[in-house]
Amino acid sequence: MAKVGLVLEGGGMRGSYTLGVLDAFLENALFFPYVIGVSAGACNAASYVSRQHGRGQRIALTYAPDKRYMSARNLFTRGRSVFGMDFIFERIPSELEPFDYDTFYATGTRTVIGVTDVATGAPLYVENPPRETLNTYFRASSSIPLFSPIVRVDGLLLLDGGVADPIPFAQALTQVDKVVVVLTRCRDYQKRPAPAPWAYRRALRAHPQMAETCARRHEVYNAQRAQLDRLVQEGRAFAFYPEKMDVDVFEKRPERLQALYLDGRSQVLARLEALTAFLSDAEDLLPG
C-alpha cells in the first residue's frame, strides 16, 4: 500500500485549469490526505480542502474583471501589487465568498503552503498554519516578485512560493510514496530565461540570494519538468496538463477562464479510469 499526495503548480489566472481539476475530484469523492501547492495552486487548494465545490471558479469569473481584484493601477496604491491583496485575502473570504475555515481544518488534510524565504532565496513549507495567519501565508505564496511587496509573517520575509520551488513534488515525495500533479502549462512547455534579470537584482538588491533565485527560476522549472516526466514513466506520478494555454497570469476575460476550467474538469473525467488505477494501492485517501 502507498501513501499519495496532490501537488498543485501556481500560475495566477491559469489556475482556472486547476480549479476544474479539483472540482472534478470533489465530484468523484477523491480527497487526498496530503496537498501541497504554491502561489495560485496553494490558494486553489483551499476551496478543495474545505469541500467548497465551485467556489474558486466563482471568484475567478466574478472578480477577475474587477479592478479591486486585479489592475495595474493597484501597483501605485498602498498595496503596491497588481493583485488587490487586501481585497483577495481579506474581503473575499470574510464577506463576498465566505471561506469555510471549520471544514478546512476538520478534514484532517495536511495542507502545505509553499513560500520563498526572501532572506535566503530558498523554499519554505508551512503546514496547516493557524486561522490567524492562514490567509497571510496564502498571500505570501502568491506575492509575485516585482508585482507585489514582500510579506512579513511570523518573523519571516516571504514571496511567491513558485519562485524557489515551482512544482513542489520533491517535497511531497519526502512525505508520500507517489503524487498526482496538476500543471498549468502544456506538456511540451519550456520556461525561458527572465527577459530582464537585472530588474530582480535592482528591486531585490537588499536580498541578493532572492534575486538570484528569481533569475534562475527557468533552470529549476525545466529541470523539474524533466524529472516529473521520469516519475510518470516510473509510475510514481500521474500528471494533468492543459490541452492548450492561451491564458496568462493576469487574464481578465471570464469566457477564457471558463473554457480553461472546463478543460481541467473534462480531463479528469476522460482519464478517471487511469487515475483510479494509479490510486488503486493508495492506503490513505480520505472519506468524503
mmCIF file of C-alpha atoms in Angstrom:
data_model
loop_
_atom_site.group_PDB
_atom_site.id
_atom_site.type_symbol
_atom_site.label_atom_id
_atom_site.label_comp_id
_atom_site.label_asym_id
_atom_site.label_seq_id
_atom_site.Cartn_x
_atom_site.Cartn_y
_atom_site.Cartn_z
ATOM 1 C CA MET A 1 0.000 0.000 0.000
ATOM 2 C CA ALA A 2 1.163 3.528 -0.804
ATOM 3 C CA LYS A 3 0.731 6.993 0.606
ATOM 4 C CA VAL A 4 -0.333 9.514 -2.027
ATOM 5 C CA GLY A 5 -0.242 13.294 -2.294
ATOM 6 C CA LEU A 6 -1.588 16.054 -4.518
ATOM 7 C CA VAL A 7 0.763 18.707 -5.936
ATOM 8 C CA LEU A 8 -0.505 21.981 -7.419
ATOM 9 C CA GLU A 9 1.556 24.330 -9.594
ATOM 10 C CA GLY A 10 0.874 28.077 -9.488
ATOM 11 C CA GLY A 11 0.296 30.366 -12.450
ATOM 12 C CA GLY A 12 -2.073 33.159 -11.480
ATOM 13 C CA MET A 13 -5.253 33.094 -13.544
ATOM 14 C CA ARG A 14 -4.037 29.974 -15.370
ATOM 15 C CA GLY A 15 -5.177 28.322 -12.172
ATOM 16 C CA SER A 16 -8.718 28.117 -13.567
ATOM 17 C CA TYR A 17 -7.493 24.878 -15.151
ATOM 18 C CA THR A 18 -6.567 23.592 -11.688
ATOM 19 C CA LEU A 19 -9.950 24.644 -10.333
ATOM 20 C CA GLY A 20 -11.651 22.477 -12.953
ATOM 21 C CA VAL A 21 -9.484 19.513 -11.991
ATOM 22 C CA LEU A 22 -10.148 20.000 -8.277
ATOM 23 C CA ASP A 23 -13.897 20.357 -8.696
ATOM 24 C CA ALA A 24 -13.921 17.125 -10.707
ATOM 25 C CA PHE A 25 -12.015 15.469 -7.852
ATOM 26 C CA LEU A 26 -14.684 16.672 -5.428
ATOM 27 C CA GLU A 27 -17.446 15.387 -7.710
ATOM 28 C CA ASN A 28 -15.810 11.966 -7.698
ATOM 29 C CA ALA A 29 -15.013 11.894 -3.963
ATOM 30 C CA LEU A 30 -11.246 11.985 -4.456
ATOM 31 C CA PHE A 31 -9.923 13.517 -1.245
ATOM 32 C CA PHE A 32 -6.157 13.491 -0.897
ATOM 33 C CA PRO A 33 -4.717 13.398 2.623
ATOM 34 C CA TYR A 34 -1.649 15.456 1.678
ATOM 35 C CA VAL A 35 -1.956 18.549 -0.536
ATOM 36 C CA ILE A 36 0.894 20.913 -1.366
ATOM 37 C CA GLY A 37 0.656 23.975 -3.580
ATOM 38 C CA VAL A 38 2.471 27.160 -4.423
ATOM 39 C CA SER A 39 1.101 30.565 -5.375
ATOM 40 C CA ALA A 40 -2.299 30.198 -7.078
ATOM 41 C CA GLY A 41 -2.006 26.442 -6.572
ATOM 42 C CA ALA A 42 -1.939 26.911 -2.812
ATOM 43 C CA CYS A 43 -4.909 29.275 -2.956
ATOM 44 C CA ASN A 44 -6.880 26.899 -5.159
ATOM 45 C CA ALA A 45 -6.183 24.087 -2.709
ATOM 46 C CA ALA A 46 -8.092 25.995 -0.025
ATOM 47 C CA SER A 47 -11.564 25.546 -1.516
ATOM 48 C CA TYR A 48 -10.776 21.922 -2.395
ATOM 49 C CA VAL A 49 -9.722 21.065 1.152
ATOM 50 C CA SER A 50 -12.752 22.912 2.576
ATOM 51 C CA ARG A 51 -15.001 20.967 0.150
ATOM 52 C CA GLN A 52 -16.441 24.170 -1.362
ATOM 53 C CA HIS A 53 -17.187 22.978 -4.879
ATOM 54 C CA GLY A 54 -17.276 25.808 -7.440
ATOM 55 C CA ARG A 55 -16.123 28.498 -5.024
ATOM 56 C CA GLY A 56 -12.738 29.122 -6.629
ATOM 57 C CA GLN A 57 -14.130 29.487 -10.123
ATOM 58 C CA ARG A 58 -16.977 31.709 -8.956
ATOM 59 C CA ILE A 59 -14.357 34.035 -7.501
ATOM 60 C CA ALA A 60 -12.339 33.989 -10.728
ATOM 61 C CA LEU A 61 -15.310 34.645 -13.007
ATOM 62 C CA THR A 62 -16.898 37.276 -10.786
ATOM 63 C CA TYR A 63 -13.867 39.268 -9.746
ATOM 64 C CA ALA A 64 -11.146 38.878 -12.397
ATOM 65 C CA PRO A 65 -12.631 41.834 -14.369
ATOM 66 C CA ASP A 66 -12.925 43.873 -11.128
ATOM 67 C CA LYS A 67 -10.176 46.470 -10.645
ATOM 68 C CA ARG A 68 -10.230 45.763 -6.923
ATOM 69 C CA TYR A 69 -9.087 42.228 -7.744
ATOM 70 C CA MET A 70 -6.504 42.979 -10.415
ATOM 71 C CA SER A 71 -5.318 46.185 -12.038
ATOM 72 C CA ALA A 72 -2.045 47.866 -12.980
ATOM 73 C CA ARG A 73 -3.346 50.847 -11.035
ATOM 74 C CA ASN A 74 -3.046 48.797 -7.856
ATOM 75 C CA LEU A 75 0.740 48.983 -8.196
ATOM 76 C CA PHE A 76 0.570 52.662 -7.327
ATOM 77 C CA THR A 77 -1.753 52.304 -4.340
ATOM 78 C CA ARG A 78 -0.798 51.458 -0.779
ATOM 79 C CA GLY A 79 -0.859 47.751 -1.612
ATOM 80 C CA ARG A 80 1.748 48.113 -4.391
ATOM 81 C CA SER A 81 0.556 44.917 -6.091
ATOM 82 C CA VAL A 82 -1.164 44.235 -9.399
ATOM 83 C CA PHE A 83 -3.472 41.927 -7.481
ATOM 84 C CA GLY A 84 -5.594 43.616 -4.825
ATOM 85 C CA MET A 85 -4.188 41.596 -1.959
ATOM 86 C CA ASP A 86 -6.398 43.022 0.803
ATOM 87 C CA PHE A 87 -9.466 42.501 -1.360
ATOM 88 C CA ILE A 88 -8.493 38.923 -2.300
ATOM 89 C CA PHE A 89 -7.234 37.674 1.045
ATOM 90 C CA GLU A 90 -9.442 39.619 3.438
ATOM 91 C CA ARG A 91 -12.705 40.825 1.962
ATOM 92 C CA ILE A 92 -13.472 37.915 -0.359
ATOM 93 C CA PRO A 93 -13.020 35.096 2.194
ATOM 94 C CA SER A 94 -14.695 37.026 5.015
ATOM 95 C CA GLU A 95 -17.591 38.689 3.172
ATOM 96 C CA LEU A 96 -18.070 38.062 -0.544
ATOM 97 C CA GLU A 97 -17.344 34.316 -0.887
ATOM 98 C CA PRO A 98 -17.042 33.143 2.701
ATOM 99 C CA PHE A 99 -14.388 30.522 3.317
ATOM 100 C CA ASP A 100 -15.309 27.501 5.440
ATOM 101 C CA TYR A 101 -12.443 27.512 7.928
ATOM 102 C CA ASP A 102 -14.110 24.908 10.155
ATOM 103 C CA THR A 103 -14.260 22.294 7.392
ATOM 104 C CA PHE A 104 -10.785 23.204 6.154
ATOM 105 C CA TYR A 105 -9.272 22.245 9.499
ATOM 106 C CA ALA A 106 -11.698 19.406 10.279
ATOM 107 C CA THR A 107 -10.952 17.213 7.235
ATOM 108 C CA GLY A 108 -7.576 16.113 8.564
ATOM 109 C CA THR A 109 -5.847 17.082 5.320
ATOM 110 C CA ARG A 110 -2.184 18.002 5.602
ATOM 111 C CA THR A 111 -2.307 21.231 3.598
ATOM 112 C CA VAL A 112 1.142 22.612 2.811
ATOM 113 C CA ILE A 113 1.725 26.139 1.504
ATOM 114 C CA GLY A 114 4.994 26.675 -0.326
ATOM 115 C CA VAL A 115 6.639 30.089 0.046
ATOM 116 C CA THR A 116 10.064 31.533 -0.750
ATOM 117 C CA ASP A 117 12.247 32.873 2.062
ATOM 118 C CA VAL A 118 13.437 36.272 0.871
ATOM 119 C CA ALA A 119 16.482 36.225 3.145
ATOM 120 C CA THR A 120 17.887 33.001 1.665
ATOM 121 C CA GLY A 121 16.077 32.564 -1.655
ATOM 122 C CA ALA A 122 15.193 29.037 -0.518
ATOM 123 C CA PRO A 123 11.778 27.375 -0.342
ATOM 124 C CA LEU A 124 9.884 27.041 2.918
ATOM 125 C CA TYR A 125 6.864 24.815 3.502
ATOM 126 C CA VAL A 126 4.214 25.743 6.055
ATOM 127 C CA GLU A 127 1.730 23.047 7.036
ATOM 128 C CA ASN A 128 -1.746 23.945 8.299
ATOM 129 C CA PRO A 129 -0.927 27.368 9.750
ATOM 130 C CA PRO A 130 -3.498 28.605 12.281
ATOM 131 C CA ARG A 131 -6.519 30.569 11.181
ATOM 132 C CA GLU A 132 -4.916 33.829 12.311
ATOM 133 C CA THR A 133 -2.139 33.565 9.728
ATOM 134 C CA LEU A 134 -3.609 31.197 7.113
ATOM 135 C CA ASN A 135 -4.583 33.890 4.613
ATOM 136 C CA THR A 136 -1.313 35.730 5.195
ATOM 137 C CA TYR A 137 0.594 32.635 4.100
ATOM 138 C CA PHE A 138 -1.667 32.249 1.059
ATOM 139 C CA ARG A 139 -0.960 35.904 0.320
ATOM 140 C CA ALA A 140 2.787 35.429 0.712
ATOM 141 C CA SER A 141 2.806 32.407 -1.571
ATOM 142 C CA SER A 142 1.021 34.478 -4.235
ATOM 143 C CA SER A 143 3.176 37.614 -3.984
ATOM 144 C CA ILE A 144 4.980 37.728 -7.329
ATOM 145 C CA PRO A 145 8.369 39.477 -7.208
ATOM 146 C CA LEU A 146 8.282 42.907 -8.926
ATOM 147 C CA PHE A 147 4.462 42.820 -8.926
ATOM 148 C CA SER A 148 3.836 42.510 -5.177
ATOM 149 C CA PRO A 149 5.588 43.643 -1.999
ATOM 150 C CA ILE A 150 7.361 41.316 0.422
ATOM 151 C CA VAL A 151 5.047 39.801 3.046
ATOM 152 C CA ARG A 152 6.060 39.709 6.715
ATOM 153 C CA VAL A 153 4.640 36.925 8.872
ATOM 154 C CA ASP A 154 5.914 35.052 11.930
ATOM 155 C CA GLY A 155 9.213 36.898 11.759
ATOM 156 C CA LEU A 156 9.812 35.865 8.136
ATOM 157 C CA LEU A 157 10.079 37.833 4.887
ATOM 158 C CA LEU A 158 8.294 35.879 2.166
ATOM 159 C CA LEU A 159 7.411 35.957 -1.534
ATOM 160 C CA ASP A 160 5.853 33.737 -4.194
ATOM 161 C CA GLY A 161 6.342 30.059 -3.421
ATOM 162 C CA GLY A 162 6.565 29.253 -7.111
ATOM 163 C CA VAL A 163 9.881 31.078 -7.437
ATOM 164 C CA ALA A 164 12.071 28.735 -5.390
ATOM 165 C CA ASP A 165 10.068 25.528 -5.952
ATOM 166 C CA PRO A 166 7.690 25.915 -8.918
ATOM 167 C CA ILE A 167 6.323 22.333 -8.844
ATOM 168 C CA PRO A 168 6.879 21.027 -5.310
ATOM 169 C CA PHE A 169 6.615 17.291 -5.956
ATOM 170 C CA ALA A 170 10.080 16.602 -4.500
ATOM 171 C CA GLN A 171 8.959 17.995 -1.161
ATOM 172 C CA ALA A 172 5.768 15.930 -1.376
ATOM 173 C CA LEU A 173 7.790 12.775 -2.007
ATOM 174 C CA THR A 174 9.577 13.247 1.307
ATOM 175 C CA GLN A 175 6.174 12.606 2.906
ATOM 176 C CA VAL A 176 4.329 10.295 0.494
ATOM 177 C CA ASP A 177 5.178 7.495 -1.941
ATOM 178 C CA LYS A 178 3.624 8.897 -5.109
ATOM 179 C CA VAL A 179 1.886 12.014 -6.332
ATOM 180 C CA VAL A 180 -0.825 13.392 -8.565
ATOM 181 C CA VAL A 181 0.480 16.633 -10.078
ATOM 182 C CA VAL A 182 -1.646 19.362 -11.672
ATOM 183 C CA LEU A 183 0.301 21.629 -14.039
ATOM 184 C CA THR A 184 -0.838 24.923 -15.536
ATOM 185 C CA ARG A 185 1.439 24.720 -18.575
ATOM 186 C CA CYS A 186 1.115 22.382 -21.546
ATOM 187 C CA ARG A 187 3.059 19.128 -21.752
ATOM 188 C CA ASP A 188 5.789 20.444 -24.059
ATOM 189 C CA TYR A 189 6.277 23.816 -22.314
ATOM 190 C CA GLN A 190 9.809 25.014 -21.572
ATOM 191 C CA LYS A 191 10.362 28.138 -19.496
ATOM 192 C CA ARG A 192 12.629 30.780 -20.999
ATOM 193 C CA PRO A 193 15.125 32.872 -19.034
ATOM 194 C CA ALA A 194 13.769 36.029 -17.434
ATOM 195 C CA PRO A 195 13.963 38.809 -20.051
ATOM 196 C CA ALA A 196 15.407 41.299 -17.562
ATOM 197 C CA PRO A 197 17.195 39.547 -14.676
ATOM 198 C CA TRP A 198 18.755 42.861 -13.792
ATOM 199 C CA ALA A 199 15.301 44.045 -12.721
ATOM 200 C CA TYR A 200 15.230 41.441 -9.953
ATOM 201 C CA ARG A 201 18.743 42.357 -8.859
ATOM 202 C CA ARG A 202 17.795 46.013 -8.726
ATOM 203 C CA ALA A 203 14.453 45.573 -6.947
ATOM 204 C CA LEU A 204 15.865 42.997 -4.531
ATOM 205 C CA ARG A 205 19.327 44.476 -4.071
ATOM 206 C CA ALA A 206 18.933 44.150 -0.300
ATOM 207 C CA HIS A 207 18.274 40.423 -0.793
ATOM 208 C CA PRO A 208 20.785 39.167 -3.397
ATOM 209 C CA GLN A 209 20.069 35.476 -2.839
ATOM 210 C CA MET A 210 16.404 36.064 -3.567
ATOM 211 C CA ALA A 211 17.300 37.997 -6.709
ATOM 212 C CA GLU A 212 19.431 35.100 -7.947
ATOM 213 C CA THR A 213 16.638 32.618 -7.245
ATOM 214 C CA CYS A 214 14.319 34.737 -9.397
ATOM 215 C CA ALA A 215 16.875 34.966 -12.205
ATOM 216 C CA ARG A 216 17.446 31.178 -12.217
ATOM 217 C CA ARG A 217 13.821 30.136 -11.963
ATOM 218 C CA HIS A 218 13.691 28.871 -15.551
ATOM 219 C CA GLU A 219 16.533 26.424 -14.896
ATOM 220 C CA VAL A 220 14.793 24.981 -11.845
ATOM 221 C CA TYR A 221 11.450 24.780 -13.620
ATOM 222 C CA ASN A 222 12.738 23.000 -16.710
ATOM 223 C CA ALA A 223 14.699 20.523 -14.599
ATOM 224 C CA GLN A 224 11.573 19.791 -12.574
ATOM 225 C CA ARG A 225 9.528 19.139 -15.698
ATOM 226 C CA ALA A 226 12.142 16.651 -16.918
ATOM 227 C CA GLN A 227 12.212 14.945 -13.536
ATOM 228 C CA LEU A 228 8.411 14.791 -13.439
ATOM 229 C CA ASP A 229 8.354 13.067 -16.825
ATOM 230 C CA ARG A 230 10.666 10.401 -15.405
ATOM 231 C CA LEU A 231 8.450 9.943 -12.350
ATOM 232 C CA VAL A 232 5.396 9.493 -14.576
ATOM 233 C CA GLN A 233 7.239 6.811 -16.569
ATOM 234 C CA GLU A 234 8.248 5.085 -13.328
ATOM 235 C CA GLY A 235 4.657 5.053 -12.067
ATOM 236 C CA ARG A 236 5.369 7.366 -9.135
ATOM 237 C CA ALA A 237 3.497 10.350 -10.577
ATOM 238 C CA PHE A 238 0.289 10.990 -12.501
ATOM 239 C CA ALA A 239 0.189 14.385 -14.226
ATOM 240 C CA PHE A 240 -2.572 16.582 -15.594
ATOM 241 C CA TYR A 241 -1.637 19.200 -18.212
ATOM 242 C CA PRO A 242 -3.891 21.732 -20.001
ATOM 243 C CA GLU A 243 -4.536 20.874 -23.640
ATOM 244 C CA LYS A 244 -3.707 24.429 -24.639
ATOM 245 C CA MET A 245 -2.906 27.602 -22.777
ATOM 246 C CA ASP A 246 -3.974 30.964 -24.154
ATOM 247 C CA VAL A 247 -4.441 32.468 -20.683
ATOM 248 C CA ASP A 248 -1.731 34.404 -18.855
ATOM 249 C CA VAL A 249 -1.163 35.216 -15.198
ATOM 250 C CA PHE A 250 -3.271 38.385 -15.413
ATOM 251 C CA GLU A 251 -6.162 37.147 -17.599
ATOM 252 C CA LYS A 252 -9.415 39.042 -17.031
ATOM 253 C CA ARG A 253 -11.797 37.590 -19.645
ATOM 254 C CA PRO A 254 -14.350 35.292 -17.973
ATOM 255 C CA GLU A 255 -15.016 33.312 -21.152
ATOM 256 C CA ARG A 256 -11.356 32.265 -21.385
ATOM 257 C CA LEU A 257 -11.204 31.395 -17.705
ATOM 258 C CA GLN A 258 -14.343 29.281 -18.020
ATOM 259 C CA ALA A 259 -13.006 27.438 -21.068
ATOM 260 C CA LEU A 260 -9.840 26.633 -19.127
ATOM 261 C CA TYR A 261 -11.873 25.432 -16.145
ATOM 262 C CA LEU A 262 -13.898 23.123 -18.359
ATOM 263 C CA ASP A 263 -10.692 21.753 -19.891
ATOM 264 C CA GLY A 264 -9.455 20.754 -16.442
ATOM 265 C CA ARG A 265 -12.747 19.204 -15.442
ATOM 266 C CA SER A 266 -13.146 17.267 -18.697
ATOM 267 C CA GLN A 267 -9.622 15.887 -18.497
ATOM 268 C CA VAL A 268 -10.309 14.330 -15.106
ATOM 269 C CA LEU A 269 -13.479 12.731 -16.404
ATOM 270 C CA ALA A 270 -11.703 11.427 -19.532
ATOM 271 C CA ARG A 271 -8.818 9.961 -17.519
ATOM 272 C CA LEU A 272 -10.746 8.860 -14.456
ATOM 273 C CA GLU A 273 -10.218 5.156 -15.108
ATOM 274 C CA ALA A 274 -6.448 5.605 -15.454
ATOM 275 C CA LEU A 275 -6.334 7.809 -12.359
ATOM 276 C CA THR A 276 -8.326 5.266 -10.366
ATOM 277 C CA ALA A 277 -5.856 2.566 -11.394
ATOM 278 C CA PHE A 278 -2.942 4.785 -10.313
ATOM 279 C CA LEU A 279 -4.605 5.271 -6.924
ATOM 280 C CA SER A 280 -5.630 1.636 -6.507
ATOM 281 C CA ASP A 281 -2.917 0.936 -3.928
ATOM 282 C CA ALA A 282 -3.413 4.186 -2.002
ATOM 283 C CA GLU A 283 -3.899 3.439 1.669
ATOM 284 C CA ASP A 284 -4.916 6.844 2.917
ATOM 285 C CA LEU A 285 -7.406 8.617 0.676
ATOM 286 C CA LEU A 286 -9.800 10.486 2.917
ATOM 287 C CA PRO A 287 -13.523 9.748 3.187
ATOM 288 C CA GLY A 288 -15.972 12.360 1.991
#
